Structures are given as structure tokens and as C-alpha cells.
Amino acid sequence: MAACQRRRRRRQATTATPFRSSSPTDQARSTKAQPIKGRYMKLTMKLALTAMFSGASLIAVAHATDLRVAPVMLEPLPGQRSTTLTILNGEDKPVRVQVRVMRWTQVNGEERLEPTMDVVASPPQTQLQPGQHYLIRVVRTARTPIPNEESYRVLVDEVPDPAEARPGAVAMVVRQSIPVFFSDENHRVSIVDWSVARRGDRTEIVAHNRGSRRLRLSDIVVEAHDGPFYEQSGLVGYVLPGATMRFPIDIGATSLADPTLHLRGVSDTGKLEVMLVDPPR
């Protein structure tokens, strides 16, 4: 098909942190999170706490808390066991927050978050006054070696104020999910095998990470011999060490056997360009 006849498909990524399954980590990238004053990320993901009542519809409280966190990823130096996260209350009233750490894994292409005591946040709960900055320490308490990079997520949740509850309303709260990576070595690398496959009516890029470090993928373009035909800007997802992840794409009727089919994008180590189909031998 000539390049002028092919319709390029674009897909906008939804947030700076994210995911492909319906797991809890997906919730962290379900809406855009935009930088605030260059250093903070506003927590815009609203989790509705269901309030149902007979004979009437739900009414959402039209308010988004101005709660900000920095940085948007935590990666202590190799061998270090602690790091810090800054929370800022941009509201004109006190805000209470809860901070938890969850172990982050990827199993059978799905994101999983599980409770852990190997890494903890201190303090786990605090109240911020208007305009107040607060430092949260994130500490790896486990003393076991780290054969591969360890992955966690710090969940920062706004705690609803019961005094502001309104009958028949849905309380809107915010959550931010911050990735945290611990390592014992400075030279860990991601080694990723790439392919493309169809599963049912979906076409997916399949990435298997044989390395000892995660890969972060963003700003992808899928191309063939007659040019690009699928783009997705922003964060596409992570592939953790030892994991296989699948990222849906729309390539229309393009043959998966096309030997020129390849992927361009950006990883956390720089630009990326890989073939998606093994060349004939």
C-alpha cells in the first residue's frame, strides 16, 4: 500500500506513569498528570468512593485537591537503602494523606501490587497544613541481597474529611502511584526480546525482559517499508526484569510477516529501534 494511501493511527498516552492491564497500577495512569511549577506532579486521578441511595442518582463533588508530589520516580543509588518523597499541599485548607508501599510485579502480562514490609514509608499518615511541604522517607528494611532490580510503588492517597461529607454525594479523592527501584549494582541492564502477535482481535507488541533492570517505553512509532502507520505519545509502559508485557497497537491490515515491520521509541536509556519480525533465513 502506498504511503499516501495508508492512514496513520495515533494514540495519545493518558499519563506520565503507566500501564496496560486492569490492575491497580492502571489506576495511576488513567488520567493525565501534568507538571506543576516544573517540579511537582498534580494528583489528578480521582477515585470515586461509591455512595448509593434509593431513588436518586449519584452526584459528584466538583473539587480536585491540589496535592502535589516530587519526584515522579524514586531510584536510590546502588546500595542505598532509603530515599525521600516530597508532598506539597496546594490547598487553602488542611489535607490528610496516607502513604503506603506495595511490591510491584508483572505476571502473565498483568500488573500486580501486593502488600510488603520489605520497603516502608515513614510516616505512613500525616496532615499537611495549607502550603506545607512534607518529606516522606521510603526505606528498604529488608537486608537480603538484590539479585535483580526490585520494583515497588509508593501510593499517596488523600484521606477524605468526614466533616465535608454530603448526603447523596460521591467523595472525590486523589491517588498518585510513584515507582521505586532498588538495586545493589550499578551496571544492571535491560535485555528485551521484541515481537508482534495477534491475540483474538487485538494486535500487540510483545516485550520479554531477560535483563536485570526494568525498561521504560514511551513515544513509540510502528513502521513498515512505506512509512509509519501507528504512533503513541507519552508513556506506553514498563517491562520489569524477567517479565513479559503486551502493548496493544492498531496496525490495520498490515501483515505481521512483513520483514520491514519495526518499532521506534524512547527507553529510559535512550532512543530505541528494533525489528518486530525475524528476518527470513
mmCIF file of C-alpha atoms in Angstrom:
data_model
loop_
_atom_site.group_PDB
_atom_site.id
_atom_site.type_symbol
_atom_site.label_atom_id
_atom_site.label_comp_id
_atom_site.label_asym_id
_atom_site.label_seq_id
_atom_site.Cartn_x
_atom_site.Cartn_y
_atom_site.Cartn_z
ATOM 1 C CA MET A 1 0.000 0.000 0.000
ATOM 2 C CA ALA A 2 1.458 3.347 -0.925
ATOM 3 C CA ALA A 3 2.390 5.710 1.869
ATOM 4 C CA CYS A 4 -0.101 8.297 0.651
ATOM 5 C CA GLN A 5 -2.943 5.774 0.917
ATOM 6 C CA ARG A 6 -2.178 4.496 4.397
ATOM 7 C CA ARG A 7 -3.941 6.187 7.287
ATOM 8 C CA ARG A 8 -1.620 6.780 10.201
ATOM 9 C CA ARG A 9 -3.147 5.828 13.510
ATOM 10 C CA ARG A 10 -2.352 7.879 16.562
ATOM 11 C CA ARG A 11 -2.977 7.084 20.160
ATOM 12 C CA GLN A 12 -2.400 9.510 22.983
ATOM 13 C CA ALA A 13 -0.930 8.159 26.176
ATOM 14 C CA THR A 14 -3.013 9.020 29.189
ATOM 15 C CA THR A 15 -0.436 9.950 31.784
ATOM 16 C CA ALA A 16 3.185 10.028 32.645
ATOM 17 C CA THR A 17 3.047 6.709 34.543
ATOM 18 C CA PRO A 18 1.502 3.779 33.422
ATOM 19 C CA PHE A 19 0.045 0.512 32.326
ATOM 20 C CA ARG A 20 -1.678 -1.933 30.128
ATOM 21 C CA SER A 21 -3.679 -4.205 32.357
ATOM 22 C CA SER A 22 -6.714 -3.590 34.521
ATOM 23 C CA SER A 23 -4.577 -3.994 37.621
ATOM 24 C CA PRO A 24 -4.273 -1.413 40.426
ATOM 25 C CA THR A 25 -1.290 0.180 38.718
ATOM 26 C CA ASP A 26 -3.507 1.111 35.783
ATOM 27 C CA GLN A 27 -5.429 3.413 38.063
ATOM 28 C CA ALA A 28 -2.356 5.582 38.395
ATOM 29 C CA ARG A 29 -2.291 6.423 34.699
ATOM 30 C CA SER A 30 -5.960 6.622 33.877
ATOM 31 C CA THR A 31 -5.919 10.421 33.523
ATOM 32 C CA LYS A 32 -3.304 12.995 32.641
ATOM 33 C CA ALA A 33 -0.921 14.114 35.379
ATOM 34 C CA GLN A 34 0.716 17.402 34.487
ATOM 35 C CA PRO A 35 3.866 19.007 35.896
ATOM 36 C CA ILE A 36 3.231 21.840 38.319
ATOM 37 C CA LYS A 37 5.839 24.615 38.620
ATOM 38 C CA GLY A 38 8.408 22.356 36.980
ATOM 39 C CA ARG A 39 8.969 20.107 39.994
ATOM 40 C CA TYR A 40 5.688 18.649 41.111
ATOM 41 C CA MET A 41 3.051 16.424 39.611
ATOM 42 C CA LYS A 42 -0.527 17.310 40.466
ATOM 43 C CA LEU A 43 -2.581 14.364 41.569
ATOM 44 C CA THR A 44 -5.483 14.408 39.153
ATOM 45 C CA MET A 45 -6.590 10.785 39.332
ATOM 46 C CA LYS A 46 -9.907 10.772 41.185
ATOM 47 C CA LEU A 47 -11.112 7.583 42.810
ATOM 48 C CA ALA A 48 -14.855 7.654 43.480
ATOM 49 C CA LEU A 49 -15.919 6.241 46.834
ATOM 50 C CA THR A 50 -19.324 4.817 45.929
ATOM 51 C CA ALA A 51 -22.309 6.341 47.708
ATOM 52 C CA MET A 52 -25.585 4.803 46.579
ATOM 53 C CA PHE A 53 -29.035 5.769 47.678
ATOM 54 C CA SER A 54 -32.517 4.746 46.627
ATOM 55 C CA GLY A 55 -34.481 6.710 44.042
ATOM 56 C CA ALA A 56 -31.742 9.197 43.106
ATOM 57 C CA SER A 57 -28.575 9.400 41.070
ATOM 58 C CA LEU A 58 -25.001 9.893 42.257
ATOM 59 C CA ILE A 59 -23.764 13.461 42.464
ATOM 60 C CA ALA A 60 -20.008 14.045 42.174
ATOM 61 C CA VAL A 61 -18.354 16.702 44.300
ATOM 62 C CA ALA A 62 -16.808 19.131 41.806
ATOM 63 C CA HIS A 63 -13.460 19.567 43.507
ATOM 64 C CA ALA A 64 -9.935 18.366 42.683
ATOM 65 C CA THR A 65 -7.495 18.558 45.571
ATOM 66 C CA ASP A 66 -4.280 20.412 44.746
ATOM 67 C CA LEU A 67 -1.931 17.815 46.218
ATOM 68 C CA ARG A 68 1.489 17.533 44.580
ATOM 69 C CA VAL A 69 4.400 15.116 44.844
ATOM 70 C CA ALA A 70 8.026 15.145 43.700
ATOM 71 C CA PRO A 71 9.899 13.446 42.200
ATOM 72 C CA VAL A 72 7.716 11.281 39.941
ATOM 73 C CA MET A 73 10.128 8.322 40.215
ATOM 74 C CA LEU A 74 12.415 7.187 43.035
ATOM 75 C CA GLU A 75 15.699 5.423 42.304
ATOM 76 C CA PRO A 76 18.259 5.429 45.137
ATOM 77 C CA LEU A 77 21.892 4.941 44.171
ATOM 78 C CA PRO A 78 23.051 1.292 44.115
ATOM 79 C CA GLY A 79 23.468 0.051 47.668
ATOM 80 C CA GLN A 80 21.449 2.864 49.235
ATOM 81 C CA ARG A 81 18.515 1.737 51.344
ATOM 82 C CA SER A 82 16.452 4.915 51.612
ATOM 83 C CA THR A 83 15.182 7.888 49.657
ATOM 84 C CA THR A 84 12.666 10.702 50.138
ATOM 85 C CA LEU A 85 9.451 11.905 48.556
ATOM 86 C CA THR A 86 8.141 15.467 48.939
ATOM 87 C CA ILE A 87 4.418 16.166 49.257
ATOM 88 C CA LEU A 88 3.010 19.687 48.915
ATOM 89 C CA ASN A 89 -0.464 20.792 49.943
ATOM 90 C CA GLY A 90 -1.501 23.489 47.462
ATOM 91 C CA GLU A 91 -4.934 23.833 49.052
ATOM 92 C CA ASP A 92 -6.118 26.601 51.368
ATOM 93 C CA LYS A 93 -7.176 24.022 53.948
ATOM 94 C CA PRO A 94 -5.503 21.083 55.741
ATOM 95 C CA VAL A 95 -5.286 17.799 53.823
ATOM 96 C CA ARG A 96 -4.664 14.373 55.354
ATOM 97 C CA VAL A 97 -2.742 11.818 53.306
ATOM 98 C CA GLN A 98 -1.947 8.126 53.653
ATOM 99 C CA VAL A 99 1.303 6.733 52.223
ATOM 100 C CA ARG A 100 1.833 3.022 51.539
ATOM 101 C CA VAL A 101 4.434 0.954 49.708
ATOM 102 C CA MET A 102 3.397 -2.004 47.554
ATOM 103 C CA ARG A 103 5.551 -4.614 45.863
ATOM 104 C CA TRP A 104 5.168 -4.242 42.098
ATOM 105 C CA THR A 105 5.394 -7.286 39.836
ATOM 106 C CA GLN A 106 4.247 -8.306 36.368
ATOM 107 C CA VAL A 107 2.849 -11.825 35.936
ATOM 108 C CA ASN A 108 1.439 -13.196 32.671
ATOM 109 C CA GLY A 109 1.341 -9.713 31.227
ATOM 110 C CA GLU A 110 -0.618 -8.279 34.151
ATOM 111 C CA GLU A 111 0.464 -5.644 36.673
ATOM 112 C CA ARG A 112 0.249 -6.682 40.319
ATOM 113 C CA LEU A 113 0.534 -4.710 43.543
ATOM 114 C CA GLU A 114 0.967 -6.655 46.770
ATOM 115 C CA PRO A 115 1.441 -5.503 50.374
ATOM 116 C CA THR A 116 5.016 -5.691 51.630
ATOM 117 C CA MET A 117 7.075 -4.861 54.700
ATOM 118 C CA ASP A 118 10.382 -5.056 52.811
ATOM 119 C CA VAL A 119 10.022 -1.354 51.993
ATOM 120 C CA VAL A 120 8.099 1.073 54.199
ATOM 121 C CA ALA A 121 7.111 4.743 54.150
ATOM 122 C CA SER A 122 7.547 6.943 57.203
ATOM 123 C CA PRO A 123 5.323 8.424 58.399
ATOM 124 C CA PRO A 124 2.524 6.321 56.890
ATOM 125 C CA GLN A 125 -0.057 9.049 57.522
ATOM 126 C CA THR A 126 0.137 12.783 58.097
ATOM 127 C CA GLN A 127 -1.856 16.000 57.881
ATOM 128 C CA LEU A 128 -0.485 18.849 55.783
ATOM 129 C CA GLN A 129 -1.369 22.443 56.539
ATOM 130 C CA PRO A 130 -2.118 24.845 53.650
ATOM 131 C CA GLY A 131 1.041 25.425 51.594
ATOM 132 C CA GLN A 132 3.065 22.959 53.665
ATOM 133 C CA HIS A 133 5.826 20.766 52.220
ATOM 134 C CA TYR A 134 6.404 17.414 53.911
ATOM 135 C CA LEU A 135 9.177 14.852 53.456
ATOM 136 C CA ILE A 136 8.278 11.154 53.406
ATOM 137 C CA ARG A 137 11.120 8.670 53.900
ATOM 138 C CA VAL A 138 10.986 5.472 51.850
ATOM 139 C CA VAL A 139 13.212 2.806 53.419
ATOM 140 C CA ARG A 140 14.137 -0.714 52.331
ATOM 141 C CA THR A 141 14.100 -2.561 55.648
ATOM 142 C CA ALA A 142 14.916 -5.987 54.167
ATOM 143 C CA ARG A 143 18.613 -6.907 54.376
ATOM 144 C CA THR A 144 18.536 -9.631 51.755
ATOM 145 C CA PRO A 145 20.657 -9.294 48.587
ATOM 146 C CA ILE A 146 19.026 -7.909 45.451
ATOM 147 C CA PRO A 147 19.794 -10.351 42.596
ATOM 148 C CA ASN A 148 17.666 -8.313 40.172
ATOM 149 C CA GLU A 149 16.399 -4.782 40.444
ATOM 150 C CA GLU A 150 13.459 -4.651 42.892
ATOM 151 C CA SER A 151 10.332 -2.721 41.934
ATOM 152 C CA TYR A 152 7.820 -1.087 44.261
ATOM 153 C CA ARG A 153 5.182 1.615 44.113
ATOM 154 C CA VAL A 154 4.513 4.305 46.698
ATOM 155 C CA LEU A 155 0.782 5.028 46.860
ATOM 156 C CA VAL A 156 -0.088 8.514 48.096
ATOM 157 C CA ASP A 157 -3.809 8.739 48.902
ATOM 158 C CA GLU A 158 -5.832 11.689 50.041
ATOM 159 C CA VAL A 159 -7.930 10.706 53.075
ATOM 160 C CA PRO A 160 -11.462 12.156 52.786
ATOM 161 C CA ASP A 161 -12.549 14.538 55.519
ATOM 162 C CA PRO A 162 -15.742 13.108 57.106
ATOM 163 C CA ALA A 163 -16.793 16.639 58.052
ATOM 164 C CA GLU A 164 -17.125 17.505 54.357
ATOM 165 C CA ALA A 165 -19.315 14.517 53.501
ATOM 166 C CA ARG A 166 -22.584 15.470 51.827
ATOM 167 C CA PRO A 167 -25.658 13.243 51.737
ATOM 168 C CA GLY A 168 -26.089 11.607 48.357
ATOM 169 C CA ALA A 169 -22.668 12.700 47.091
ATOM 170 C CA VAL A 170 -19.642 10.825 45.832
ATOM 171 C CA ALA A 171 -16.490 11.819 47.694
ATOM 172 C CA MET A 172 -13.715 12.516 45.183
ATOM 173 C CA VAL A 173 -10.223 11.708 46.396
ATOM 174 C CA VAL A 174 -6.875 11.512 44.640
ATOM 175 C CA ARG A 175 -4.129 8.916 44.388
ATOM 176 C CA GLN A 176 -0.646 9.009 42.943
ATOM 177 C CA SER A 177 1.447 5.900 42.291
ATOM 178 C CA ILE A 178 5.204 6.575 42.297
ATOM 179 C CA PRO A 179 7.589 3.857 41.008
ATOM 180 C CA VAL A 180 10.554 2.967 43.248
ATOM 181 C CA PHE A 181 13.545 0.882 42.167
ATOM 182 C CA PHE A 182 16.222 -0.607 44.446
ATOM 183 C CA SER A 183 19.445 -2.196 43.205
ATOM 184 C CA ASP A 184 22.764 -3.454 44.600
ATOM 185 C CA GLU A 185 24.721 -2.960 41.387
ATOM 186 C CA ASN A 186 25.472 -0.034 39.132
ATOM 187 C CA HIS A 187 25.685 -1.864 35.814
ATOM 188 C CA ARG A 188 22.352 -3.617 35.523
ATOM 189 C CA VAL A 189 20.854 -3.593 32.039
ATOM 190 C CA SER A 190 17.580 -4.486 30.361
ATOM 191 C CA ILE A 191 17.797 -7.111 27.596
ATOM 192 C CA VAL A 192 14.477 -7.184 25.780
ATOM 193 C CA ASP A 193 13.225 -9.556 23.077
ATOM 194 C CA TRP A 194 10.622 -7.897 20.845
ATOM 195 C CA SER A 195 7.924 -9.389 18.643
ATOM 196 C CA VAL A 196 4.431 -8.670 17.360
ATOM 197 C CA ALA A 197 1.450 -11.012 17.653
ATOM 198 C CA ARG A 198 -2.305 -11.172 17.286
ATOM 199 C CA ARG A 199 -4.446 -12.363 20.182
ATOM 200 C CA GLY A 200 -8.109 -12.577 19.267
ATOM 201 C CA ASP A 201 -8.984 -9.341 17.514
ATOM 202 C CA ARG A 202 -6.063 -7.451 19.077
ATOM 203 C CA THR A 203 -2.586 -6.833 17.729
ATOM 204 C CA GLU A 204 0.102 -6.480 20.387
ATOM 205 C CA ILE A 205 3.763 -5.667 20.710
ATOM 206 C CA VAL A 206 5.260 -8.363 22.946
ATOM 207 C CA ALA A 207 8.299 -7.471 25.062
ATOM 208 C CA HIS A 208 10.185 -10.015 27.197
ATOM 209 C CA ASN A 209 12.877 -8.626 29.507
ATOM 210 C CA ARG A 210 15.744 -11.095 30.053
ATOM 211 C CA GLY A 211 17.829 -8.470 31.819
ATOM 212 C CA SER A 212 18.202 -7.397 35.441
ATOM 213 C CA ARG A 213 16.835 -3.850 35.052
ATOM 214 C CA ARG A 214 13.421 -2.532 34.025
ATOM 215 C CA LEU A 215 12.744 -0.969 30.638
ATOM 216 C CA ARG A 216 10.557 2.113 30.392
ATOM 217 C CA LEU A 217 8.969 2.589 26.970
ATOM 218 C CA SER A 218 7.465 5.816 25.624
ATOM 219 C CA ASP A 219 6.749 7.745 22.407
ATOM 220 C CA ILE A 220 6.511 4.777 20.059
ATOM 221 C CA VAL A 221 6.143 4.665 16.276
ATOM 222 C CA VAL A 222 5.458 1.423 14.380
ATOM 223 C CA GLU A 223 6.729 1.489 10.792
ATOM 224 C CA ALA A 224 6.927 -0.709 7.708
ATOM 225 C CA HIS A 225 8.581 -0.266 4.306
ATOM 226 C CA ASP A 226 6.177 2.504 3.281
ATOM 227 C CA GLY A 227 6.467 4.584 6.414
ATOM 228 C CA PRO A 228 4.933 4.979 9.879
ATOM 229 C CA PHE A 229 1.320 3.953 10.473
ATOM 230 C CA TYR A 230 0.879 3.842 14.246
ATOM 231 C CA GLU A 231 2.026 6.327 16.888
ATOM 232 C CA GLN A 232 1.538 6.637 20.628
ATOM 233 C CA SER A 233 2.951 9.587 22.500
ATOM 234 C CA GLY A 234 3.864 9.661 26.173
ATOM 235 C CA LEU A 235 4.418 6.683 28.421
ATOM 236 C CA VAL A 236 3.498 3.285 26.975
ATOM 237 C CA GLY A 237 4.575 1.127 29.916
ATOM 238 C CA TYR A 238 7.298 -0.690 31.826
ATOM 239 C CA VAL A 239 8.762 -4.157 31.380
ATOM 240 C CA LEU A 240 10.229 -5.360 34.677
ATOM 241 C CA PRO A 241 13.148 -7.842 34.891
ATOM 242 C CA GLY A 242 12.034 -11.363 33.947
ATOM 243 C CA ALA A 243 8.590 -10.183 32.847
ATOM 244 C CA THR A 244 6.722 -10.310 29.545
ATOM 245 C CA MET A 245 4.350 -7.457 28.721
ATOM 246 C CA ARG A 246 1.956 -6.908 25.826
ATOM 247 C CA PHE A 247 1.142 -3.449 24.476
ATOM 248 C CA PRO A 248 -1.911 -3.178 22.153
ATOM 249 C CA ILE A 249 -1.425 -1.378 18.841
ATOM 250 C CA ASP A 250 -3.631 -0.759 15.804
ATOM 251 C CA ILE A 251 -1.874 -1.661 12.558
ATOM 252 C CA GLY A 252 -4.931 -2.300 10.416
ATOM 253 C CA ALA A 253 -4.437 -4.939 7.723
ATOM 254 C CA THR A 254 -0.643 -4.814 7.780
ATOM 255 C CA SER A 255 0.818 -8.314 7.623
ATOM 256 C CA LEU A 256 2.601 -9.455 10.766
ATOM 257 C CA ALA A 257 5.018 -11.292 8.488
ATOM 258 C CA ASP A 258 6.227 -8.056 6.866
ATOM 259 C CA PRO A 259 10.017 -8.241 7.402
ATOM 260 C CA THR A 260 10.262 -4.440 7.450
ATOM 261 C CA LEU A 261 7.915 -4.077 10.442
ATOM 262 C CA HIS A 262 9.815 -2.289 13.186
ATOM 263 C CA LEU A 263 9.398 -0.176 16.304
ATOM 264 C CA ARG A 264 10.949 3.163 17.169
ATOM 265 C CA GLY A 265 10.616 4.717 20.585
ATOM 266 C CA VAL A 266 12.333 6.073 23.667
ATOM 267 C CA SER A 267 13.513 3.985 26.616
ATOM 268 C CA ASP A 268 14.948 5.121 29.929
ATOM 269 C CA THR A 269 18.432 4.627 28.444
ATOM 270 C CA GLY A 270 17.868 6.496 25.175
ATOM 271 C CA LYS A 271 16.411 6.054 21.712
ATOM 272 C CA LEU A 272 15.192 2.607 20.715
ATOM 273 C CA GLU A 273 14.767 0.999 17.288
ATOM 274 C CA VAL A 274 14.066 -2.732 16.946
ATOM 275 C CA MET A 275 12.710 -5.150 14.349
ATOM 276 C CA LEU A 276 9.394 -6.781 15.261
ATOM 277 C CA VAL A 277 9.623 -9.628 12.745
ATOM 278 C CA ASP A 278 12.558 -12.023 12.465
ATOM 279 C CA PRO A 279 14.168 -11.729 9.017
ATOM 280 C CA PRO A 280 13.897 -14.824 6.778
ATOM 281 C CA ARG A 281 16.829 -17.232 6.955
#
